[in-house]
Structure formats: structure tokens, C-alpha cells
């Protein structure tokens, strides 16, 4: 028997409505939240996303479903924020280095040698100035829901890097950040903005000489297998902002928004715990692999990197704001 026209159009409407994400398509359909990210699942961000998925399923599974897309499966960081504004993805946690098109303020977090450790980062992020930055992109339709750690970055390279002169003439992959560009130029190296998903191949084929990442990304994406040297520099920070679109977030029923925010906060706490634990674990795994020599800097050598890169602060002082830089720097205990 041939289906009637009415039956066909009903089927089309049902199919279309099940494709709608981020909104309740029918009273009983759960809201689908797509969480897109670029790293491996066994990283702080990967684990945070899975924890959120689990908490949401437990607490509001009948009303909300979180779908997690790791490893740049859905979007790379160059596209994800646009996709969010278009409603194609509802949650992401790009590196703070990747918001340059939306705000200049977050470039703060890329300043080399700004934070001495993650405790200092926590103190600043939880301060009034740090919390205000979460809403710095609202006019552009993006809402920051919280910060998430990855960790302090190390340099890796084809040649040993002990002093800034060793980096001169080398090509380094960077995230899409003007501060990071200036940081490498300050040591006469050539920075290249490339997507995270391309880094391994660029290193393997020697199209670039080095990169900078926390231990978890260097380990889980196997950069250490194609980089004979890692300099334990802890010279900069890779942290994330969990973001959503204002349209999606403000369109949620109040009770659900509150429950979801609580679950996100809890998942972030978990992710931050993973960041601290995995940092040491992954460092050790790289040491145990025997594939990469880890270079420990003497205080004098580290001071040379700081001296070479610190002028970058002044270069970006007007854009970021001197007060903000001072507030962030003041969160270090060593001052
Ligand atoms: C990078 O591009 O190196 C990082 O932003 C990847 C990530 O999300 O940790």
C-alpha cells in the first residue's frame, strides 16, 4: 500500500524535528547538547566532557542528552565558535588562546611567564577580575560558563633548547594567538598558526621543528614520539573556557539552566583534578618511553627565556589592559 501524502509529510516533520539540536523539538524530546572538542578523551578536557555527559544522564537524562565529539571529529577550534553561533554545537571549551576574534582580553592568559603555577591561575580565575572575563564576549553572543585547566606548557623540538638563542631560526607551531606569535618572534623563531589536528604530521614530516603544549597533549597526541627533546620550561599556560551561545543558554528553562550549570561546575572541578594528576603521570610516561630527552633548565637558563620573552607583556599592555595584567601577576605567591 502506498503511503498517503499526509503520512509522508508527518514522517518528514518527525525526521526534521529529531535533527534539531539544542532546542526541545517536541515537549517530550530531550534537548541535545553537542560538546565538540579537539583533544583526546584521556585528557583533562576529554574527561571533563565525559563527566558532564555522565552527570547529565544521571540527573536530567529524560530532559537533556550530552553528545561528546572529541579529537576534532565535529569541528576544529577554528570553526567551533562560528558553529556555536549558528546553533550547530552548544558547548565547547577552546583554549583561551583561541578567542582573539571575539575579545582581546583573554590574550592575557597567553603572556609568557605570567603564572608560576596552577594555584596562581586558580586564584586569578576565581577573583572578581577573572570572573568578569567570562562575560567579555556576551555582546558577540558567547557566554563563558567557567575555566578549565590543561596545564603549563613545555617546548618540544628537534634540537635541544636550553637558552633562547637555541630557538632562533626554528619553526614552531602555535595556536591562533597574536601573543604566542610575538612570544616566538621575541626569540627570533618563526611561529606558524596551525590547527591542533595537524601538529603531529607537521612534526613527523619535519615541516615544523617544534611546538609548545602541556604534558597531557604532548603525550596523548604522541608528539613526544617525533620530538627528541622536551624542555621543561613551564613558560606559559594552556587553559580553556567552557563556552555556550547566549541564544541557546538563555533559551533554556530556568530550572534546567541552573541544573546544567551545577553539572558543568562539577565536571570542571573533576577536569581540573584530572589536569593536576595527569600532568605528572604523562610526564613520567614520556620519561619512561625513553624516546625523548627531557631538558631541565637551571634557574639562570630559565631567567634568560623570561628576559627574552617578557617584553611581549608591554607589547600587548594596551589591548589587554595594564590593570588586568597586574591583577593576574599579583596572584603569584612568589611575588
Ligand atoms: C592546541 O591547539 O594546542 C590546544 O588548544 C588543544 C587543546 O584544546 O588542548
CSV table of C-alpha atoms and ligand atoms in Angstrom, one decimal:
chain,number,residue,atom,x,y,z
A,1,UNK,CA,0.0,0.0,0.0
A,2,UNK,CA,1.3,3.5,-0.9
A,3,UNK,CA,1.7,5.9,2.0
A,4,UNK,CA,-0.7,8.9,1.9
A,5,UNK,CA,0.6,12.4,1.4
A,6,UNK,CA,-0.3,13.2,4.9
A,7,UNK,CA,1.6,10.3,6.3
A,8,UNK,CA,4.6,11.2,4.2
A,9,UNK,CA,4.7,14.8,5.4
A,10,UNK,CA,4.2,13.7,9.0
A,11,UNK,CA,7.3,11.4,8.6
A,12,UNK,CA,9.2,14.4,7.1
A,13,UNK,CA,8.3,16.6,10.0
A,14,UNK,CA,9.3,14.0,12.6
A,15,UNK,CA,12.6,13.4,10.8
A,16,UNK,CA,13.3,17.1,10.7
A,17,UNK,CA,12.4,17.6,14.4
A,18,UNK,CA,14.7,14.8,15.5
A,19,UNK,CA,17.6,16.6,13.8
A,20,UNK,CA,17.0,19.8,15.7
A,21,UNK,CA,19.6,20.1,18.5
A,22,UNK,CA,19.9,22.5,21.3
A,23,UNK,CA,16.2,23.0,21.4
A,24,UNK,CA,13.3,20.9,22.5
A,25,UNK,CA,11.7,19.8,19.3
A,26,UNK,CA,8.6,18.4,20.9
A,27,UNK,CA,7.5,18.5,24.5
A,28,UNK,CA,8.9,15.0,25.2
A,29,UNK,CA,12.1,15.1,23.2
A,30,UNK,CA,15.3,15.7,25.2
A,31,UNK,CA,17.4,18.7,24.4
A,32,UNK,CA,20.6,17.6,22.6
A,33,UNK,CA,23.8,19.3,23.6
A,34,UNK,CA,26.7,18.7,21.3
A,35,UNK,CA,30.0,19.2,23.0
A,36,UNK,CA,32.8,19.5,20.5
A,37,UNK,CA,36.5,19.5,21.3
A,38,UNK,CA,39.8,18.7,19.7
A,39,UNK,CA,41.8,16.7,22.3
A,40,UNK,CA,41.9,13.0,23.2
A,41,UNK,CA,39.4,11.6,25.7
A,42,UNK,CA,42.1,10.8,28.3
A,43,UNK,CA,43.0,14.4,28.8
A,44,UNK,CA,41.6,16.9,31.4
A,45,UNK,CA,39.1,18.3,28.8
A,46,UNK,CA,38.2,14.9,27.4
A,47,UNK,CA,37.5,13.7,30.9
A,48,UNK,CA,35.5,16.8,31.9
A,49,UNK,CA,33.3,16.4,28.9
A,50,UNK,CA,32.6,12.7,29.7
A,51,UNK,CA,31.9,13.5,33.3
A,52,UNK,CA,29.4,16.1,32.2
A,53,UNK,CA,27.7,13.6,30.0
A,54,UNK,CA,27.5,11.2,32.9
A,55,UNK,CA,26.2,13.7,35.3
A,56,UNK,CA,23.5,15.0,32.9
A,57,UNK,CA,22.4,11.5,32.1
A,58,UNK,CA,22.1,10.7,35.8
A,59,UNK,CA,20.3,13.9,36.9
A,60,UNK,CA,18.3,15.0,33.9
A,61,UNK,CA,18.6,12.3,31.3
A,62,UNK,CA,14.9,12.5,30.4
A,63,UNK,CA,15.3,16.1,29.5
A,64,UNK,CA,18.8,16.6,28.2
A,65,UNK,CA,21.4,14.5,26.3
A,66,UNK,CA,25.0,15.5,26.0
A,67,UNK,CA,26.8,14.2,22.9
A,68,UNK,CA,30.6,14.4,23.1
A,69,UNK,CA,32.7,14.8,19.9
A,70,UNK,CA,36.4,14.6,20.8
A,71,UNK,CA,39.6,14.7,18.6
A,72,UNK,CA,38.2,17.5,16.2
A,73,UNK,CA,35.7,14.9,14.9
A,74,UNK,CA,33.0,17.5,14.6
A,75,UNK,CA,34.8,20.9,14.4
A,76,UNK,CA,38.3,22.2,14.8
A,77,UNK,CA,38.8,25.2,17.1
A,78,UNK,CA,39.0,27.5,14.0
A,79,UNK,CA,35.3,26.7,13.2
A,80,UNK,CA,33.7,25.7,16.5
A,81,UNK,CA,32.8,29.2,17.8
A,82,UNK,CA,31.1,30.1,14.5
A,83,UNK,CA,29.3,26.8,14.5
A,84,UNK,CA,28.1,27.6,18.1
A,85,UNK,CA,26.8,31.0,17.0
A,86,UNK,CA,24.9,29.2,14.2
A,87,UNK,CA,23.4,26.7,16.7
A,88,UNK,CA,25.3,23.7,15.3
A,89,UNK,CA,27.1,23.0,18.5
A,90,UNK,CA,26.1,24.0,22.1
A,91,UNK,CA,29.2,23.5,24.2
A,92,UNK,CA,32.9,23.7,23.7
A,93,UNK,CA,36.0,24.5,25.7
A,94,UNK,CA,38.6,26.0,23.3
A,95,UNK,CA,41.9,27.2,24.6
A,96,UNK,CA,41.9,30.8,26.0
A,97,UNK,CA,44.3,31.5,23.1
A,98,UNK,CA,41.6,30.9,20.5
A,99,UNK,CA,39.2,33.7,21.3
A,100,UNK,CA,41.1,36.5,19.7
A,101,UNK,CA,38.4,37.3,17.1
A,102,UNK,CA,35.9,37.8,20.0
A,103,UNK,CA,37.9,39.6,22.7
A,104,UNK,CA,41.4,40.9,23.1
A,105,UNK,CA,41.2,40.5,26.9
A,106,UNK,CA,41.7,36.7,27.0
A,107,UNK,CA,45.1,37.1,25.4
A,108,UNK,CA,46.2,37.8,29.0
A,109,UNK,CA,46.5,34.1,29.6
A,110,UNK,CA,49.0,33.7,26.8
A,111,UNK,CA,51.5,36.1,28.2
A,112,UNK,CA,54.7,34.1,28.8
A,113,UNK,CA,55.8,33.6,32.4
A,114,UNK,CA,52.7,35.2,33.8
A,115,UNK,CA,51.7,32.5,36.3
A,116,UNK,CA,54.1,30.5,38.4
A,117,UNK,CA,51.7,27.5,38.9
A,118,UNK,CA,48.1,26.4,38.6
A,119,UNK,CA,47.3,27.6,42.1
A,120,UNK,CA,48.1,31.1,41.0
A,121,UNK,CA,45.9,30.6,37.9
A,122,UNK,CA,43.1,29.4,40.2
A,123,UNK,CA,43.4,32.4,42.4
A,124,UNK,CA,43.2,34.8,39.5
A,125,UNK,CA,40.4,33.0,37.7
A,126,UNK,CA,38.3,32.9,40.8
A,127,UNK,CA,38.9,36.6,41.5
A,128,UNK,CA,36.4,39.3,40.5
A,129,UNK,CA,38.6,40.3,37.6
A,130,UNK,CA,38.9,36.7,36.4
A,131,UNK,CA,35.2,36.1,36.7
A,132,UNK,CA,34.4,39.2,34.8
A,133,UNK,CA,36.3,37.9,31.8
A,134,UNK,CA,33.7,35.1,31.5
A,135,UNK,CA,31.2,37.6,30.2
A,136,UNK,CA,33.6,39.5,28.0
A,137,UNK,CA,32.1,38.0,24.8
A,138,UNK,CA,28.4,38.3,25.6
A,139,UNK,CA,27.9,41.1,23.1
A,140,UNK,CA,29.2,38.6,20.5
A,141,UNK,CA,26.7,36.0,21.6
A,142,UNK,CA,29.1,33.8,23.6
A,143,UNK,CA,28.8,33.1,27.3
A,144,UNK,CA,31.7,31.8,29.4
A,145,UNK,CA,30.5,29.2,31.9
A,146,UNK,CA,33.8,28.5,33.6
A,147,UNK,CA,37.5,28.0,33.3
A,148,UNK,CA,39.2,24.6,32.9
A,149,UNK,CA,42.8,23.7,33.2
A,150,UNK,CA,45.0,21.8,30.9
A,151,UNK,CA,48.4,22.9,32.4
A,152,UNK,CA,51.6,24.7,32.0
A,153,UNK,CA,53.3,24.3,28.6
A,154,UNK,CA,56.7,22.8,27.7
A,155,UNK,CA,58.6,23.4,24.5
A,156,UNK,CA,59.4,20.3,22.4
A,157,UNK,CA,61.8,20.4,19.4
A,158,UNK,CA,64.1,18.6,17.1
A,159,UNK,CA,67.2,20.2,18.7
A,160,UNK,CA,67.9,20.8,22.4
A,161,UNK,CA,66.6,24.1,23.7
A,162,UNK,CA,68.4,25.4,26.7
A,163,UNK,CA,68.7,29.1,26.1
A,164,UNK,CA,66.6,31.4,23.9
A,165,UNK,CA,69.3,31.5,21.2
A,166,UNK,CA,68.8,27.8,20.6
A,167,UNK,CA,65.3,28.6,19.2
A,168,UNK,CA,66.5,31.2,16.7
A,169,UNK,CA,65.5,30.3,13.1
A,170,UNK,CA,63.3,27.3,14.2
A,171,UNK,CA,59.7,26.9,13.1
A,172,UNK,CA,57.2,26.4,15.9
A,173,UNK,CA,53.5,25.5,15.6
A,174,UNK,CA,51.4,27.9,17.7
A,175,UNK,CA,47.7,28.3,18.4
A,176,UNK,CA,45.9,31.2,16.7
A,177,UNK,CA,47.2,33.8,19.1
A,178,UNK,CA,49.0,37.1,18.4
A,179,UNK,CA,50.7,36.9,21.8
A,180,UNK,CA,52.1,33.5,21.1
A,181,UNK,CA,53.3,34.8,17.7
A,182,UNK,CA,55.1,37.6,19.5
A,183,UNK,CA,56.5,35.2,22.1
A,184,UNK,CA,58.3,33.2,19.4
A,185,UNK,CA,59.4,36.2,17.5
A,186,UNK,CA,61.0,37.5,20.6
A,187,UNK,CA,63.5,34.6,20.4
A,188,UNK,CA,63.9,35.0,16.6
A,189,UNK,CA,62.0,31.9,15.9
A,190,UNK,CA,59.2,31.5,13.2
A,191,UNK,CA,55.7,30.9,14.6
A,192,UNK,CA,53.2,29.2,12.4
A,193,UNK,CA,49.5,29.2,13.3
A,194,UNK,CA,48.2,25.6,12.7
A,195,UNK,CA,45.2,23.6,13.8
A,196,UNK,CA,45.8,21.1,16.6
A,197,UNK,CA,44.8,18.2,14.4
A,198,UNK,CA,47.7,18.9,12.1
A,199,UNK,CA,50.5,19.1,14.7
A,200,UNK,CA,51.6,15.5,14.8
A,201,UNK,CA,52.0,15.3,11.0
A,202,UNK,CA,53.8,18.6,10.8
A,203,UNK,CA,56.3,17.4,13.4
A,204,UNK,CA,56.6,14.0,11.9
A,205,UNK,CA,57.4,15.3,8.4
A,206,UNK,CA,59.6,18.0,9.9
A,207,UNK,CA,57.6,20.7,8.3
A,208,UNK,CA,58.0,22.4,11.7
A,209,UNK,CA,60.7,22.0,14.2
A,210,UNK,CA,58.8,22.2,17.5
A,211,UNK,CA,55.7,23.1,19.4
A,212,UNK,CA,54.5,24.0,22.9
A,213,UNK,CA,52.0,22.0,24.9
A,214,UNK,CA,51.3,20.7,28.4
A,215,UNK,CA,52.4,17.2,29.1
A,216,UNK,CA,48.9,15.7,28.5
A,217,UNK,CA,48.6,16.9,24.9
A,218,UNK,CA,52.2,16.0,24.1
A,219,UNK,CA,51.6,12.5,25.5
A,220,UNK,CA,48.1,11.7,24.2
A,221,UNK,CA,48.8,13.0,20.7
A,222,UNK,CA,52.2,11.3,20.6
A,223,UNK,CA,54.1,14.4,19.8
A,224,UNK,CA,56.9,13.1,22.0
A,225,UNK,CA,57.4,10.1,19.6
A,226,UNK,CA,58.5,12.6,16.9
A,227,UNK,CA,60.3,15.1,19.1
A,228,UNK,CA,63.7,14.1,20.5
A,229,UNK,CA,63.8,16.9,23.1
A,230,UNK,CA,61.4,18.5,25.6
A,231,UNK,CA,62.4,21.5,27.6
A,232,UNK,CA,60.6,21.6,30.9
A,233,UNK,CA,60.1,25.3,30.7
A,234,UNK,CA,56.6,25.8,32.2
A,235,UNK,CA,56.8,29.1,30.4
A,236,UNK,CA,53.1,29.6,29.6
A,237,UNK,CA,49.6,28.4,30.3
A,238,UNK,CA,47.1,26.3,28.3
A,239,UNK,CA,43.7,26.7,29.8
A,240,UNK,CA,40.2,26.6,28.5
A,241,UNK,CA,37.0,28.5,28.7
A,242,UNK,CA,33.8,26.4,28.7
A,243,UNK,CA,31.5,28.4,26.4
A,244,UNK,CA,28.0,28.3,25.1
A,245,UNK,CA,25.9,30.5,22.9
A,246,UNK,CA,23.8,33.2,24.6
A,247,UNK,CA,20.9,32.2,22.4
A,248,UNK,CA,20.9,28.6,23.4
A,249,UNK,CA,21.7,29.3,27.1
A,250,UNK,CA,19.1,32.0,27.6
A,251,UNK,CA,16.5,29.9,25.8
A,252,UNK,CA,16.7,27.1,28.3
A,253,UNK,CA,14.0,26.8,31.0
A,254,UNK,CA,15.3,28.4,34.2
A,255,UNK,CA,15.3,25.3,36.3
A,256,UNK,CA,17.2,23.3,33.6
A,257,UNK,CA,19.8,26.0,33.1
A,258,UNK,CA,20.5,26.0,36.8
A,259,UNK,CA,20.8,22.2,37.0
A,260,UNK,CA,23.0,22.2,33.9
A,261,UNK,CA,25.3,24.9,35.3
A,262,UNK,CA,25.7,22.9,38.5
A,263,UNK,CA,26.6,19.8,36.5
A,264,UNK,CA,29.1,21.8,34.4
A,265,UNK,CA,30.7,23.3,37.6
A,266,UNK,CA,31.1,19.8,39.0
A,267,UNK,CA,32.5,18.4,35.8
A,268,UNK,CA,35.0,21.3,35.7
A,269,UNK,CA,36.2,20.6,39.2
A,270,UNK,CA,36.7,17.0,38.1
A,271,UNK,CA,38.5,18.1,35.0
A,272,UNK,CA,40.8,20.3,37.0
A,273,UNK,CA,41.6,17.4,39.3
A,274,UNK,CA,42.5,15.3,36.3
A,275,UNK,CA,44.7,18.1,34.9
A,276,UNK,CA,46.8,18.1,38.1
A,277,UNK,CA,47.1,14.3,38.3
A,278,UNK,CA,47.6,13.6,34.7
A,279,UNK,CA,50.3,16.2,34.3
A,280,UNK,CA,52.7,14.2,36.5
A,281,UNK,CA,51.6,10.8,35.1
A,282,UNK,CA,52.0,11.8,31.5
A,283,UNK,CA,55.4,13.4,32.2
A,284,UNK,CA,56.5,10.2,33.7
A,285,UNK,CA,55.2,8.1,30.8
A,286,UNK,CA,57.2,10.2,28.4
A,287,UNK,CA,60.3,9.8,30.6
A,288,UNK,CA,59.7,6.0,30.7
A,289,UNK,CA,59.3,5.8,27.0
A,290,UNK,CA,63.0,6.7,26.6
A,291,UNK,CA,62.2,8.3,23.3
A,292,UNK,CA,62.6,11.9,24.3
A,293,UNK,CA,65.2,13.6,26.4
A,294,UNK,CA,63.8,16.0,29.0
A,295,UNK,CA,65.9,19.1,29.5
A,296,UNK,CA,65.7,20.7,32.9
A,297,UNK,CA,66.6,24.3,32.9
A,298,UNK,CA,68.9,25.8,35.5
A,299,UNK,CA,67.4,28.9,37.2
A,300,UNK,CA,69.9,31.0,35.1
A,301,UNK,CA,68.8,29.5,31.9
A,302,UNK,CA,65.1,29.9,32.7
A,303,UNK,CA,65.8,33.5,33.6
A,304,UNK,CA,67.2,34.1,30.1
A,305,UNK,CA,63.9,32.8,28.5
A,306,UNK,CA,62.0,35.1,30.8
A,307,UNK,CA,64.1,38.1,29.9
A,308,UNK,CA,63.8,37.4,26.2
A,309,UNK,CA,60.0,36.9,26.2
A,310,UNK,CA,58.9,39.4,28.9
A,311,UNK,CA,58.8,42.4,26.5
A,312,UNK,CA,55.8,40.8,25.0
A,313,UNK,CA,53.8,41.9,28.0
A,314,UNK,CA,54.4,45.6,27.1
A,315,UNK,CA,53.6,45.0,23.5
A,316,UNK,CA,50.0,43.9,24.5
A,317,UNK,CA,49.5,46.0,27.5
A,318,UNK,CA,47.2,48.5,25.8
A,319,UNK,CA,45.0,45.7,24.3
A,320,UNK,CA,44.7,43.6,27.4
A,321,UNK,CA,44.9,46.3,30.0
A,322,UNK,CA,47.7,47.0,32.4
A,323,UNK,CA,45.4,46.6,35.5
A,324,UNK,CA,44.4,43.2,34.3
A,325,UNK,CA,48.0,42.1,33.8
A,326,UNK,CA,48.9,43.4,37.2
A,327,UNK,CA,46.0,41.6,38.8
A,328,UNK,CA,46.9,38.3,37.2
A,329,UNK,CA,50.6,38.7,38.1
A,330,UNK,CA,49.7,39.5,41.7
A,331,UNK,CA,48.1,36.1,42.1
A,332,UNK,CA,51.6,34.5,42.2
A,333,UNK,CA,52.7,33.8,45.8
A,334,UNK,CA,56.4,34.2,44.8
A,335,UNK,CA,56.0,37.9,44.3
B,1,LIG,C1,46.1,23.4,20.9
B,1,LIG,O1,45.6,23.8,19.9
B,1,LIG,O2,47.3,23.2,21.1
B,1,LIG,C2,45.2,23.3,22.1
B,1,LIG,O3,44.2,24.3,22.2
B,1,LIG,C3,44.5,21.9,22.1
B,1,LIG,C4,43.6,21.8,23.3
B,1,LIG,O4,42.4,22.0,23.2
B,1,LIG,O5,44.1,21.4,24.3
